[in-house]
Tab-separated table of C-alpha atoms in Angstrom:
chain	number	residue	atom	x	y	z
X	1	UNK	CA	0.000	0.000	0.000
X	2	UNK	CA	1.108	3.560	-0.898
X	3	UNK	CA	0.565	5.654	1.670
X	4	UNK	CA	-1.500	9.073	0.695
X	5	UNK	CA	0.195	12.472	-0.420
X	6	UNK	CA	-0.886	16.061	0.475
X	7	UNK	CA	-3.007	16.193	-2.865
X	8	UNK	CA	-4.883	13.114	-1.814
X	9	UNK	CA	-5.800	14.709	1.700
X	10	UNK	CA	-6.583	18.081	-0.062
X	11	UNK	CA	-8.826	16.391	-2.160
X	12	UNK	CA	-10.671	14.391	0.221
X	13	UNK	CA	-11.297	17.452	2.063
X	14	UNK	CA	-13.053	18.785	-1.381
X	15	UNK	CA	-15.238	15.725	-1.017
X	16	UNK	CA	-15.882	16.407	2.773
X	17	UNK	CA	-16.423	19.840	1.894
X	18	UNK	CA	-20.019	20.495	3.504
X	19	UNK	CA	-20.842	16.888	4.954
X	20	UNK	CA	-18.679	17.154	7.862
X	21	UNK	CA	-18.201	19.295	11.122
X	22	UNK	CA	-15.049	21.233	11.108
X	23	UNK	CA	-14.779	20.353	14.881
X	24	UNK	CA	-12.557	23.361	16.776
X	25	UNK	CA	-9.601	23.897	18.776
X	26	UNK	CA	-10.146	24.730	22.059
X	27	UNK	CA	-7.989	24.798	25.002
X	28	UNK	CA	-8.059	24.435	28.865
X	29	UNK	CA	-6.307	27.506	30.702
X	30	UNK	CA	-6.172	25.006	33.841
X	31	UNK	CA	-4.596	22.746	31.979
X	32	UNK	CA	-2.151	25.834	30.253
X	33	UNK	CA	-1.324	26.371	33.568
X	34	UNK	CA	-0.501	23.561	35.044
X	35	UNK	CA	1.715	22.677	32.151
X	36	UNK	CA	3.547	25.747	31.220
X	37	UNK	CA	2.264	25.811	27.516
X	38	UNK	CA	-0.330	26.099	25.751
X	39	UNK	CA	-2.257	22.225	24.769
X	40	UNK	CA	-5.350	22.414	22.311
X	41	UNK	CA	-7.716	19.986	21.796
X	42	UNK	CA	-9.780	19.143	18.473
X	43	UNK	CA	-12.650	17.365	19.621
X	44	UNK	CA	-13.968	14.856	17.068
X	45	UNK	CA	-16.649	13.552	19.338
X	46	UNK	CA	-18.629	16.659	17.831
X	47	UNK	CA	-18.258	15.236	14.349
X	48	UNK	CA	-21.157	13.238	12.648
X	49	UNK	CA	-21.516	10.058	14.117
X	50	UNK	CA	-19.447	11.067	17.133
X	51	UNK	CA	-16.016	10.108	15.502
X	52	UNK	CA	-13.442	10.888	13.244
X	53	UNK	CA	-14.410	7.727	11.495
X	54	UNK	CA	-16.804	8.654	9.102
X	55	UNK	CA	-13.968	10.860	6.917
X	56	UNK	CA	-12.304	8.162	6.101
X	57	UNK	CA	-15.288	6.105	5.339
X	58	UNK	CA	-17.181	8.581	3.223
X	59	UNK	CA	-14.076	9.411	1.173
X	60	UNK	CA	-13.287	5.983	0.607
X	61	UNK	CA	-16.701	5.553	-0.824
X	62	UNK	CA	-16.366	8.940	-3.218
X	63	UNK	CA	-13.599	6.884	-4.711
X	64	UNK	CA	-15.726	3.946	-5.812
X	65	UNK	CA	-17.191	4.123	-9.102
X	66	UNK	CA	-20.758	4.004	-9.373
X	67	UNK	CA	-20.870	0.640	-10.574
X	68	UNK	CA	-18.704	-0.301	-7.615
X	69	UNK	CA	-21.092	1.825	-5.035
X	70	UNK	CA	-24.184	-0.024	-6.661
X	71	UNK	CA	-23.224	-3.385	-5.879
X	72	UNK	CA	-22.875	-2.388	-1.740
X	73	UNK	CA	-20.429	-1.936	0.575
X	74	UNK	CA	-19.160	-3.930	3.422
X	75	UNK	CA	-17.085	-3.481	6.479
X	76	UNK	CA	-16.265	-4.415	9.784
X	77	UNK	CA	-16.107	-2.881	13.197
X	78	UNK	CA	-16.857	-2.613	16.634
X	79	UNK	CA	-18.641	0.594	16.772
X	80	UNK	CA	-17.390	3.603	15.440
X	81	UNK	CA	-16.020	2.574	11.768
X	82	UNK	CA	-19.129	0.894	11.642
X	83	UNK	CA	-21.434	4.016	12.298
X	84	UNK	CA	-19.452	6.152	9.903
X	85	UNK	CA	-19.901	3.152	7.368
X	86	UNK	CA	-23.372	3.294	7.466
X	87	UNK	CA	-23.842	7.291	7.682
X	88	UNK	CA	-21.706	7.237	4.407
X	89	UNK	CA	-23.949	4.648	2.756
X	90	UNK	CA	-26.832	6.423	3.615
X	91	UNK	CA	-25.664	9.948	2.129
X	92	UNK	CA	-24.687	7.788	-1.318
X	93	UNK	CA	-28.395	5.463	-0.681
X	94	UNK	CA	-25.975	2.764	-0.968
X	95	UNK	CA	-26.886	-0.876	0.485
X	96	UNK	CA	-24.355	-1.581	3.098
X	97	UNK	CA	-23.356	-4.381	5.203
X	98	UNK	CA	-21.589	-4.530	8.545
X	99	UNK	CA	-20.020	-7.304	10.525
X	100	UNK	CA	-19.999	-6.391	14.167
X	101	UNK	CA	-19.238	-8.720	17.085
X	102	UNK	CA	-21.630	-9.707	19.470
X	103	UNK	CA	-20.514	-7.864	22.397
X	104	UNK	CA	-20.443	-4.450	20.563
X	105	UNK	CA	-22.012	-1.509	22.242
X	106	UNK	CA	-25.712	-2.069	22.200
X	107	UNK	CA	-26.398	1.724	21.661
X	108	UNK	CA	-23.795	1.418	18.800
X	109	UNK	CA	-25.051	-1.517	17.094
X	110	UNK	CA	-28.521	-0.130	17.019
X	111	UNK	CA	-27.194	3.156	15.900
X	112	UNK	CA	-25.427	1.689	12.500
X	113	UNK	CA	-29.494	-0.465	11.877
X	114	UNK	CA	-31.062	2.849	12.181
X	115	UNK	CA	-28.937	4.748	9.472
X	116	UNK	CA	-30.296	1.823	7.348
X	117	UNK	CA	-26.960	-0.431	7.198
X	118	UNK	CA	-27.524	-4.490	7.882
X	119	UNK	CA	-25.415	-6.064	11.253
X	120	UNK	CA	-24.533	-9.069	11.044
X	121	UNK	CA	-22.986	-10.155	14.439
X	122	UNK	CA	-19.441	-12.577	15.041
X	123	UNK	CA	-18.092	-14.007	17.907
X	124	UNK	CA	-14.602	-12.465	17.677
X	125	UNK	CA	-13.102	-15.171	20.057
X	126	UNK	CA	-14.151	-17.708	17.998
X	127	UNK	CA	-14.724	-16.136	14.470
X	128	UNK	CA	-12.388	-14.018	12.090
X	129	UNK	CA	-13.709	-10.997	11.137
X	130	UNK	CA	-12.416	-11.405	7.643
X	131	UNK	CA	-14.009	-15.090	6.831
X	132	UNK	CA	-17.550	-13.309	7.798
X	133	UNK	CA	-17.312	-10.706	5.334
X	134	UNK	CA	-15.826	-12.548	2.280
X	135	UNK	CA	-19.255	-14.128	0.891
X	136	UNK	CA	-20.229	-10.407	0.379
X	137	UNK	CA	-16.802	-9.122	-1.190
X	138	UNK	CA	-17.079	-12.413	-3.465
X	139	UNK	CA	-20.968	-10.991	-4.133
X	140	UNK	CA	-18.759	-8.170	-5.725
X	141	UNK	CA	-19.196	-5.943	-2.302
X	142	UNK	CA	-16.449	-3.379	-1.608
X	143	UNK	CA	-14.487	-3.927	1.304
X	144	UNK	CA	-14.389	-0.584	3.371
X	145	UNK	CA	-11.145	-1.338	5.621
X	146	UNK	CA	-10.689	0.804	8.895
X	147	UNK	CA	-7.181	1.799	8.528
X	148	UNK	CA	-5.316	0.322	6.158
X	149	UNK	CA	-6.561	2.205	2.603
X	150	UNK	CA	-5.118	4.869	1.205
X	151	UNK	CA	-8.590	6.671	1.147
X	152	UNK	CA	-9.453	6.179	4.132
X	153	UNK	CA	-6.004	7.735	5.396
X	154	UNK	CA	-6.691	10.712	3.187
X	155	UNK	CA	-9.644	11.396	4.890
X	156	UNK	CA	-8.603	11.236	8.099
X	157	UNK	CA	-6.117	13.178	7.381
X	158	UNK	CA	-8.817	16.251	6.409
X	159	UNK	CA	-7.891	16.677	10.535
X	160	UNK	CA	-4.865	17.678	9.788
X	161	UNK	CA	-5.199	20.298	7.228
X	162	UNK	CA	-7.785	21.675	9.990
X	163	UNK	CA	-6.468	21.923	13.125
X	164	UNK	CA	-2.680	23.590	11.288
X	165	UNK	CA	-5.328	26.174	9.504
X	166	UNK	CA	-6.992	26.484	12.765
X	167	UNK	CA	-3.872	27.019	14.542
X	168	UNK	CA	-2.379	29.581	12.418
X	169	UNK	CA	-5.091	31.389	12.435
X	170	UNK	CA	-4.759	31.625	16.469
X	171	UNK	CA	-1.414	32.723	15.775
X	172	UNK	CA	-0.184	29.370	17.030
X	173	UNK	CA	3.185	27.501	15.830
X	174	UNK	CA	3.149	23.633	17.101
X	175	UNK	CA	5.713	22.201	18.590
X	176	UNK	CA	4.182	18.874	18.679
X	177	UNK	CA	0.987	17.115	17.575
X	178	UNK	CA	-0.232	14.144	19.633
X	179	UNK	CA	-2.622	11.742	18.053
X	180	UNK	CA	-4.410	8.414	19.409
X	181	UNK	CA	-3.113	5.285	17.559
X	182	UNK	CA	-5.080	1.869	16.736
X	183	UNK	CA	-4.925	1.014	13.756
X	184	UNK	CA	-2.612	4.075	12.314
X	185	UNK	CA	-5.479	5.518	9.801
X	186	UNK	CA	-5.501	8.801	11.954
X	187	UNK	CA	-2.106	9.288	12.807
X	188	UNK	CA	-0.792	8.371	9.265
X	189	UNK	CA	-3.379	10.948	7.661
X	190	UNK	CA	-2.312	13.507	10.103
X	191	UNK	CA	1.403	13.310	9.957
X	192	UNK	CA	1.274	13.450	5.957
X	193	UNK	CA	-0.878	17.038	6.665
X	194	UNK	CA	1.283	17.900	9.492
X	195	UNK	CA	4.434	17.661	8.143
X	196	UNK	CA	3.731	19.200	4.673
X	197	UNK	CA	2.359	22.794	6.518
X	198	UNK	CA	5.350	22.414	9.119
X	199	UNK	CA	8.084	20.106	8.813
X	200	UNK	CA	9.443	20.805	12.207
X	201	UNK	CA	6.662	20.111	14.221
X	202	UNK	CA	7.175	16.926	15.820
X	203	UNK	CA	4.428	14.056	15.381
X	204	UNK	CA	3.860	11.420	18.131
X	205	UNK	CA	1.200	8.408	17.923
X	206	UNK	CA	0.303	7.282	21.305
X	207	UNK	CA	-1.415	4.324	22.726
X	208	UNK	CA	-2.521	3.383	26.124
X	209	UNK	CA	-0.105	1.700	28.714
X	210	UNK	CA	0.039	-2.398	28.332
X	211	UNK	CA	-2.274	-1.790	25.102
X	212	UNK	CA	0.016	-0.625	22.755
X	213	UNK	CA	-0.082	-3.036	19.854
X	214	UNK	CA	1.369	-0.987	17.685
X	215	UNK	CA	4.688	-0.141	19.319
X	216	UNK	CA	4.934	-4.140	19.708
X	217	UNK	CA	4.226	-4.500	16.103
X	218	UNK	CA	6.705	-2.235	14.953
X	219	UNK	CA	9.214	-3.863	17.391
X	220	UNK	CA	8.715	-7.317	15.813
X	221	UNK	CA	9.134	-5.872	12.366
């Protein structure tokens, strides 16, 4: 896989261009305070659907061809991929199908039925999430990945065009940017936007204590 360039991101942002919440930057002056700087926040949780997800997801599905987009998509997730899946599919009146295990989020799983999208639940200690969704990519389905797709990276990365627009216009140079890392859709998108408006910021991914997958991955090569 190639990862996305700045012209990729820009474009996807041309796509996102009046679907999606250009969520702020705000900032805690406790927080300031207590840490001698100033630390901004861009809240995705006010985006559509709650989460960043559903860039990636609708930008992915811009890129299919309408042939491609007739035929249904299909994806799978625990909760948030999966409800900016379905939100997508909706705004395109696309069928769409989404594996989900069994112990998803109620509240989330009922979320992605009522934009319209079918669940179809997997035990994911038993069951691998790719076996339950191949009969409907051999139907001729597209596979909407959560990470790992060039367009979906681009339009995560939309973020990142944001919040250095947003910060320059607060007359703001970063030092650093600090971005949440699962699967590395958000933080590669970012980065690429990052580092093209201001090669000397620093960029860290971070992960939770004794979850960090990634850092082990990267370890083992």
């Amino acid at each position: 896989m190639t990862l996305p360039g700045i012209s990729d991101i820009r474009a996807a942002a041309e796509r996102l261009s009046g679907l999606i919440v250009e969520t702020p930057l705000i900032e805690s002056p406790e927080l300031n305070k207590r840490h001698g700087g100033r630390i901004l926040f861009k809240p995705e949780t006010l985006q559509r659907t709650g989460s960043f997800k559903i860039r990636g997801a609708y930008n992915k599905l811009s890129t299919l061809s309408e042939e491609e987009r007739g035929r249904g998509v299909v994806a799978f997730s625990s909760g948030n991929h999966a409800q900016g899946v379905a939100a997508s599919a909706a705004l395109f009146g696309v069928k769409a199908v989404i594996a989900m295990p069994a112990d998803a989020p109620a509240m989330k799983i009922g979320n992605v039925r009522r934009m319209g999208a079918e669940v179809v639940t997997f035990d994911r200690f038993k069951e691998d999430r790719m076996t339950v969704v191949r009969p409907y990519i051999e139907q001729g389905m597209a596979l909407v990945p959560p990470f790992d797709d060039p367009a979906i990276i681009a339009g995560q990365g939309t973020i990142g065009l944001e919040l250095m627009r947003q910060a320059k216009a607060l007359g703001v140079a970063l030092d650093a940017v600090v971005i949440p890392c699962g699967g590395g859709g958000l933080s590669s998108g970012i980065s690429v936007a990052v580092k093209d408006a201001s090669p000397n910021t620093q960029v860290w991914a971070v992960e939770p204590e004794h979850f960090d997958d990634t850092r082990r991955s990267l370890a083992k090569g």
